[in-house]
Short mmCIF file of C-alpha atoms in Angstrom, two decimals:
data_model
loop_
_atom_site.label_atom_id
_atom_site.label_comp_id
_atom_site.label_asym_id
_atom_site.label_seq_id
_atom_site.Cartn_x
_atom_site.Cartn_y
_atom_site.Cartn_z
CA UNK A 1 -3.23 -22.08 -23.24
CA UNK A 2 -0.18 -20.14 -23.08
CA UNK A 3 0.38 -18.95 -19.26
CA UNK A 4 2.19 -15.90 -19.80
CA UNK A 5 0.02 -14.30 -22.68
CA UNK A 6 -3.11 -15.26 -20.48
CA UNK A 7 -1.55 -13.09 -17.30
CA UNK A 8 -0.72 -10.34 -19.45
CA UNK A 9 -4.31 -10.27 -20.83
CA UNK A 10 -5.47 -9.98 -17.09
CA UNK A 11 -2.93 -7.41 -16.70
CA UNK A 12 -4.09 -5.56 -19.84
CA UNK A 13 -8.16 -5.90 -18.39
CA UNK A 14 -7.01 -4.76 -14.73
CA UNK A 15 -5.59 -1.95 -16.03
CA UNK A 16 -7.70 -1.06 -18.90
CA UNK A 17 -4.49 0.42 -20.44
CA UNK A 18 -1.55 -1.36 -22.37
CA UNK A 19 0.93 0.82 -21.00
CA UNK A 20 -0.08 0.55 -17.70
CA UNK A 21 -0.08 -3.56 -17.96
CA UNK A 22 3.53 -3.23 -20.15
CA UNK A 23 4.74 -0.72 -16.99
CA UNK A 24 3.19 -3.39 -14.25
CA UNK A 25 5.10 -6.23 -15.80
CA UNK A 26 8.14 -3.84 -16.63
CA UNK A 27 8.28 -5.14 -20.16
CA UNK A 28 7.78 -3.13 -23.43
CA UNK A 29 3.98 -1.91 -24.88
CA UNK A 30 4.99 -3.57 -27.68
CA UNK A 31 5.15 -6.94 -26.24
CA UNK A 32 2.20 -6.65 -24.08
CA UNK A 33 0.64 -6.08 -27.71
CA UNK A 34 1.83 -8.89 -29.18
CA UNK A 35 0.67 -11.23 -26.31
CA UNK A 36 -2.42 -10.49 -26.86
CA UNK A 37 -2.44 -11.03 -30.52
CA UNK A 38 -1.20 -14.43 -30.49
CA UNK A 39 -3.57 -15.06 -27.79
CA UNK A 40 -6.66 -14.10 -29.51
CA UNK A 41 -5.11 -15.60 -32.21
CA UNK A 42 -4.86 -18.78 -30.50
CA UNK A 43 -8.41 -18.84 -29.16
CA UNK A 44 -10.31 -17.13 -32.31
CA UNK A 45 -12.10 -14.18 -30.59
CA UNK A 46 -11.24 -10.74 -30.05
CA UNK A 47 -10.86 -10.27 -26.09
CA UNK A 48 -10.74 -6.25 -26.22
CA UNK A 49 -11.92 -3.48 -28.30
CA UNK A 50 -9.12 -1.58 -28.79
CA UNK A 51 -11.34 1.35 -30.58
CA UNK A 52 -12.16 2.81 -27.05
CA UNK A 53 -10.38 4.61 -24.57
CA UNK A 54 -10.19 3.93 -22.39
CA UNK A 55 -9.94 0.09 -24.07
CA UNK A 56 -12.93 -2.11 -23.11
CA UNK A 57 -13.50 -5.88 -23.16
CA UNK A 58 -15.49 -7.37 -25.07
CA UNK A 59 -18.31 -10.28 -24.36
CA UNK A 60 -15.97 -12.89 -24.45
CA UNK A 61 -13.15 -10.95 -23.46
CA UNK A 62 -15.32 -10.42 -20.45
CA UNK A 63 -16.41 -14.24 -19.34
CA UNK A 64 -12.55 -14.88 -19.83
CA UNK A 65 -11.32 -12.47 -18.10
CA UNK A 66 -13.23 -13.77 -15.02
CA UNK A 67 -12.93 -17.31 -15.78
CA UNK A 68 -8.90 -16.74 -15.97
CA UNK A 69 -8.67 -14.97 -12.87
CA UNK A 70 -10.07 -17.86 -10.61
CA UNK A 71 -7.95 -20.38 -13.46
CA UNK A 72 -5.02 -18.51 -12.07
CA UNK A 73 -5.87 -18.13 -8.45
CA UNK A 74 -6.26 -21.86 -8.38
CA UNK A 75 -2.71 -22.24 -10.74
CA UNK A 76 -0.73 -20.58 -8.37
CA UNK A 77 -2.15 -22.56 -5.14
CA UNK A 78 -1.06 -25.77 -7.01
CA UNK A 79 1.93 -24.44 -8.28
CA UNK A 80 2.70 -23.44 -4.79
CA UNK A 81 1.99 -26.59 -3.15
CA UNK A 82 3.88 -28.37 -5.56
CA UNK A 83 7.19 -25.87 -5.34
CA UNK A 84 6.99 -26.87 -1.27
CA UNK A 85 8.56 -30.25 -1.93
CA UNK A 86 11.78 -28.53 -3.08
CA UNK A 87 12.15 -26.36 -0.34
CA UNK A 88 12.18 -23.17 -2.46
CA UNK A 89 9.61 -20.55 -2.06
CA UNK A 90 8.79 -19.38 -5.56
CA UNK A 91 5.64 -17.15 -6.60
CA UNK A 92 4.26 -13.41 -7.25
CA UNK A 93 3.26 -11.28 -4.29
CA UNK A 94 1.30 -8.01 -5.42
CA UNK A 95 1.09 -5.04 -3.13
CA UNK A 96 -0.29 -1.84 -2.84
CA UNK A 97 0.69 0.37 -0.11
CA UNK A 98 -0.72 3.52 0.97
CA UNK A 99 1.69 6.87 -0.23
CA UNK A 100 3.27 7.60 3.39
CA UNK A 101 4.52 4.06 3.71
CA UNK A 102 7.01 5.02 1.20
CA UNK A 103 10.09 4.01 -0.80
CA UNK A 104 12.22 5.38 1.57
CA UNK A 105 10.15 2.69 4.32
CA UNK A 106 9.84 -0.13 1.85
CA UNK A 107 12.86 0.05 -0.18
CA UNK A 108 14.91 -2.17 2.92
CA UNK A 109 11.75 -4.48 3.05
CA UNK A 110 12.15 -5.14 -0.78
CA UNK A 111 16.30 -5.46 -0.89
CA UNK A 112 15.94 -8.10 2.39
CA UNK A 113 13.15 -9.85 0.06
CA UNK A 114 14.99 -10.00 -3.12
CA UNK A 115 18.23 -11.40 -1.04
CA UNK A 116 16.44 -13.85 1.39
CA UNK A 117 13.96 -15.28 -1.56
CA UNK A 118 15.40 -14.45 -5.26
CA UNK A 119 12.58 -16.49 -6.55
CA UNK A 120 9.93 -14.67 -5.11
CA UNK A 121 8.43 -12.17 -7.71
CA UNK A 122 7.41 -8.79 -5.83
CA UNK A 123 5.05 -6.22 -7.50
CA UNK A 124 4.92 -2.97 -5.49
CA UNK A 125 2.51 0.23 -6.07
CA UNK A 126 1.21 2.65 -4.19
CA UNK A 127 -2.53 4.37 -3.74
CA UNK A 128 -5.05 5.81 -1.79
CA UNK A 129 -6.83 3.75 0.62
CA UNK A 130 -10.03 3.36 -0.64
CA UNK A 131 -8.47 2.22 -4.07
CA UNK A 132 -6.17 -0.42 -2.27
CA UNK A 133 -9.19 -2.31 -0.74
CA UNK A 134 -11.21 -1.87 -4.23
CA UNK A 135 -8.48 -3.77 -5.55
CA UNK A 136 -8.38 -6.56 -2.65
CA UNK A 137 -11.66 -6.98 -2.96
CA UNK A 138 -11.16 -7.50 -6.98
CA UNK A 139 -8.62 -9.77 -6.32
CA UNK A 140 -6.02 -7.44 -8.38
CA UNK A 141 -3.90 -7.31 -5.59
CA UNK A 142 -2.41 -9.93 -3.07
CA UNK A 143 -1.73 -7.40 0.53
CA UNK A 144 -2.87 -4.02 0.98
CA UNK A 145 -0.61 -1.96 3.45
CA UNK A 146 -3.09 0.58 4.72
CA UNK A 147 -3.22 2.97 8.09
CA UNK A 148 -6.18 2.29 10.47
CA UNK A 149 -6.82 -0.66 8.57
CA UNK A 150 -10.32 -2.25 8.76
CA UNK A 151 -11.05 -6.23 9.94
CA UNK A 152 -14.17 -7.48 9.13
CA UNK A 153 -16.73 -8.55 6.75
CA UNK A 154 -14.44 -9.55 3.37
CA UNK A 155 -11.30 -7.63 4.66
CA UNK A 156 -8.95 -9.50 6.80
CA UNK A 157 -6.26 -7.78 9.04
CA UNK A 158 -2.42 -8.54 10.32
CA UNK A 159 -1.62 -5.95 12.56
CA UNK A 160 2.08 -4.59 11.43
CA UNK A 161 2.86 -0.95 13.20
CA UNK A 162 2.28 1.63 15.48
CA UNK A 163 3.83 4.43 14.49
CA UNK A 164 3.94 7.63 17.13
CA UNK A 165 2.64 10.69 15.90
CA UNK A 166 4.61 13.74 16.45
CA UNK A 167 4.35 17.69 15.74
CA UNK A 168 6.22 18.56 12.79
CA UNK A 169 7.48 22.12 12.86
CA UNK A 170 9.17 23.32 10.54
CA UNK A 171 13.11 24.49 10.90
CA UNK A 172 13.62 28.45 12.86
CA UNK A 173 10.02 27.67 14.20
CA UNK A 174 9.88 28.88 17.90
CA UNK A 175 8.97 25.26 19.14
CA UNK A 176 11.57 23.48 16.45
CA UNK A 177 14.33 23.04 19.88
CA UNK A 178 11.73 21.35 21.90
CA UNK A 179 11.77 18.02 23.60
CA UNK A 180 8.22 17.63 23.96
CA UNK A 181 5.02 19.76 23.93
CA UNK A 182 1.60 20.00 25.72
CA UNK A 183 -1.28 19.13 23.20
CA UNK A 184 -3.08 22.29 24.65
CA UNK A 185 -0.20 24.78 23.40
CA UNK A 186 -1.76 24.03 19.87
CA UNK A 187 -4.76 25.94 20.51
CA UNK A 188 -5.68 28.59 17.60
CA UNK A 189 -2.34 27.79 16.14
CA UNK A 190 -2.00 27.26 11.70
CA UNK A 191 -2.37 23.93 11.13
CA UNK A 192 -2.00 21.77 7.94
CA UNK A 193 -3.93 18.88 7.84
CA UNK A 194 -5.07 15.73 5.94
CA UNK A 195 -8.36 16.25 4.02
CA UNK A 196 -11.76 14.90 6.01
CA UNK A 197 -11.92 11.97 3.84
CA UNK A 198 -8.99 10.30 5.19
CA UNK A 199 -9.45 8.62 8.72
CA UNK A 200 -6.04 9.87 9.98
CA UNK A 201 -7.82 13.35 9.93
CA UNK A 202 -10.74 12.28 11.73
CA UNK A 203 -8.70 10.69 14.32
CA UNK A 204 -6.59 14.00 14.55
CA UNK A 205 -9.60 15.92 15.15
CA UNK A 206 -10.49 13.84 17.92
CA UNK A 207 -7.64 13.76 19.58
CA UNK A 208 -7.77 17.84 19.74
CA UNK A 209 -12.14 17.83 20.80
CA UNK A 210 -11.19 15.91 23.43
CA UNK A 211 -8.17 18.07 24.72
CA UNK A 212 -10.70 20.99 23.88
CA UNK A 213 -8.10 22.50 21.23
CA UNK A 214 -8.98 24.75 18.39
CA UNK A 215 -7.01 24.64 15.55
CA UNK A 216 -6.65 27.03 12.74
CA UNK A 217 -6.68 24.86 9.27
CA UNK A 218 -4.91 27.21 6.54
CA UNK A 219 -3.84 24.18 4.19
CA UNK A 220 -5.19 20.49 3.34
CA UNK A 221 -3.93 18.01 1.31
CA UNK A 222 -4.17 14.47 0.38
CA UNK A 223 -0.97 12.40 1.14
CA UNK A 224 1.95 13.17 3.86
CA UNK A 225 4.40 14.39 1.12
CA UNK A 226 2.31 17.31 0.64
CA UNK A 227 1.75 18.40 3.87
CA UNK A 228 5.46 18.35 4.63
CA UNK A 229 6.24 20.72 1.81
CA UNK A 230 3.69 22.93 3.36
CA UNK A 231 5.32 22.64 6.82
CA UNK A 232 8.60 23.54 5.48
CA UNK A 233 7.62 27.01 3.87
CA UNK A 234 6.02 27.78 7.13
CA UNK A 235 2.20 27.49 6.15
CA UNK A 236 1.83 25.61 9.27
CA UNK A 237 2.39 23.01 11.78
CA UNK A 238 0.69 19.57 11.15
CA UNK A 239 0.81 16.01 13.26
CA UNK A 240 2.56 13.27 11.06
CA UNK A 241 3.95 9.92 11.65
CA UNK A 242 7.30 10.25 13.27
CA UNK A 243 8.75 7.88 10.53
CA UNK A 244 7.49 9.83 7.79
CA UNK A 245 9.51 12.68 8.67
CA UNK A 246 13.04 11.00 8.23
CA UNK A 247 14.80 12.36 5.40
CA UNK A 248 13.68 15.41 6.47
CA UNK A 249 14.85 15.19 9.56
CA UNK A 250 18.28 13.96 8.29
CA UNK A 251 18.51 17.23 5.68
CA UNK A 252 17.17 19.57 9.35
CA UNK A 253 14.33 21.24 7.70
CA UNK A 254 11.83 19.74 9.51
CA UNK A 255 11.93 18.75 13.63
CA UNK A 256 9.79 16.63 15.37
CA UNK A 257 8.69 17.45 18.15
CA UNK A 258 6.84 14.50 20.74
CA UNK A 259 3.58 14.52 22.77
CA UNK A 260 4.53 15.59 26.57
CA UNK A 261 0.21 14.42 27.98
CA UNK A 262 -1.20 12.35 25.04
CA UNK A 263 -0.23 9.30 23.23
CA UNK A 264 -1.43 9.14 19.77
CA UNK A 265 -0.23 6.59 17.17
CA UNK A 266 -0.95 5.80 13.94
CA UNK A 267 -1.71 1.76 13.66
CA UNK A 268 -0.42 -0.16 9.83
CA UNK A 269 -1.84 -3.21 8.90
CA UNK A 270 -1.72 -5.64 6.28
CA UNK A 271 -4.83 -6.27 4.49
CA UNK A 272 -6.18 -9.26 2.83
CA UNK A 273 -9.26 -10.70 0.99
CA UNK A 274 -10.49 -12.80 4.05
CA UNK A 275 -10.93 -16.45 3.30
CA UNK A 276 -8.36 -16.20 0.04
CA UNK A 277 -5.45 -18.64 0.41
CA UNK A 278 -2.04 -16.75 0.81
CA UNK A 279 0.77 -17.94 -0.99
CA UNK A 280 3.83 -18.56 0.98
CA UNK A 281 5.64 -16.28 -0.78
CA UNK A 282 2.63 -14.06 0.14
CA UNK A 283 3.20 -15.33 4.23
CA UNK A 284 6.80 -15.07 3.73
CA UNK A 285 7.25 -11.25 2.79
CA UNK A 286 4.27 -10.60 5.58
CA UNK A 287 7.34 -12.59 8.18
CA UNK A 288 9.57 -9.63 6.23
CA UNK A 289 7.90 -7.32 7.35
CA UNK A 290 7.55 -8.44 10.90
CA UNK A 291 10.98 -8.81 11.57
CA UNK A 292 12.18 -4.96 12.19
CA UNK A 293 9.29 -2.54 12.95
CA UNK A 294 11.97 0.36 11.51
CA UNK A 295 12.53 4.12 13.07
CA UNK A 296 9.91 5.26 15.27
CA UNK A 297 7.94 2.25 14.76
CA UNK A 298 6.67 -0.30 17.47
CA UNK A 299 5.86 -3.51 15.73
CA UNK A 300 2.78 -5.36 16.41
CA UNK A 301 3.01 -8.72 17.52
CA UNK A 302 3.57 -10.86 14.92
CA UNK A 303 0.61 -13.49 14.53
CA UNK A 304 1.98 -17.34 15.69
CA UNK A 305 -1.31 -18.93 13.49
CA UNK A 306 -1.21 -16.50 10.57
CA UNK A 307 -3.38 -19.28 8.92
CA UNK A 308 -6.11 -18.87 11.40
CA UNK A 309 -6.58 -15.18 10.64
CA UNK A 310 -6.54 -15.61 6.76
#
């Protein structure tokens, strides 16, 4: 069996799209093509049908597609376990982050990774929750980094952030020189918010019921990069995670503005499939993380018996 063609055959089934398996392992289409080939030339069966679209497996293609993911699972634990003796850590980590943890977050996690552990392999994506744990829970992915992450039942949890949510104004706004503000001076203000499937939105409306605040929602979007661009041309205020609001904050078109009576944060974890062995590669870029919670951050403390929680 020939290792690589069989993970790019996964790839290929995960995705149910060659260019999106060729773009995952950041080689050409054509050579994702061509692995496949020789491997169904190799084992004399036609693994997909590549007459629908999107492409679907076919029987076989189907019982080894899920035979090949536990092969591989158990192929990397060895390999692993075996790489230990030389003192290198060597492997794959795949991880699919939530849109507001960002490049501009990630992209120092990734350099420190690359220079601390050149042998680790790191695939990065990002998504919305909901597809992150579908993913997890399909073993397509090694860590999910997700906002009010869940822990329990198949999902596992290491606690990473707290970020501090803040009122994002936009620049000229009448509250845009302020050092802090009341949560009651939003009352009946425009207000740009996430949409009611997200939990961050149902955790913002709480936090205004309780202060008995009534907002006025003009705008409501999806992902933080959104609602900024509707701060900015005034369509409202919104709360956001302070370190979300960076480069803005660097280029002055948006201000932050802190909480003067209420403390609301936004918590990050790292999610796992609970009970699936973690590579150390996998343990070592979780220790990445860990090490500096970044602006506006206050790390969680890091776990001493990470093995215990996996």
């Amino acid at each position: 069996m020939n290792l690589r063609n069989t993970e790019i055959f996964c790839d290929i089934a995960t995705h149910r799209s060659f260019s999106k398996a060729a773009a995952f392992r950041q080689i050409s289409q054509p050579a994702v093509s061509q692995a496949l080939q020789q491997l169904e030339d190799d084992i004399g069966v036609t693994l997909i049908d590549r007459s629908k679209r999107p492409i679907e497996l076919t029987a076989a293609g189907s019982v080894y597609f899920e035979r090949c993911q536990k092969w591989l699972i158990d192929y990397r634990a060895i390999e692993d376990a075996v790489h230990q003796f030389s003192g290198r850590v060597v492997g794959k980590v795949r991880v699919s982050s939530i849109y507001s943890v960002g490049l501009l977050q990630m992209s120092s996690y990734v350099a420190r990774l690359r220079e601390e552990y050149p042998d680790i392999e790191l695939h990065l994506d990002y998504g919305h929750p909901d597809a992150i744990y579908n993913r997890l829970l399909r073993d397509e992915v090694d860590l999910g980094i997700v906002s009010f992450p869940r822990d329990g039942g198949e999902i596992g949890c290491i606690p990473w952030q707290d970020q501090e949510m803040v009122l994002a104004v936009p620049a000229g706004h009448r509250w845009a020189g302020r050092d802090q503000i009341s949560i009651q001076e939003l009352d009946d203000v425009d207000f740009v918010a996430f949409t009611a499937d997200l939990t961050i939105r149902r955790k913002t409306e709480k936090l205004l019921k309780n202060a008995d605040v009534a907002v006025n929602v003009t705008h409501q979007f999806d992902n933080v990069e959104t609602i900024k661009r509707a701060v900015e041309i005034g369509l409202g205020v919104a709360i956001l995670p302070l370190p979300t609001l960076r480069r803005e904050m660097e280029f002055g078109v948006l201000h932050p503005v802190p909480f003067s009576d209420v403390k609301f944060v936004r918590p990050l974890g790292i999610v796992h499939k609970r009970h699936k062995h973690l590579s150390r590669a996998a343990e070592k870029f979780v220790e990445l993380l860990h090490e500096d919670p970044g602006d506006g951050a206050i790390a969680s403390p890091q776990l001493t018996a990470m093995g215990s929680q996996i």
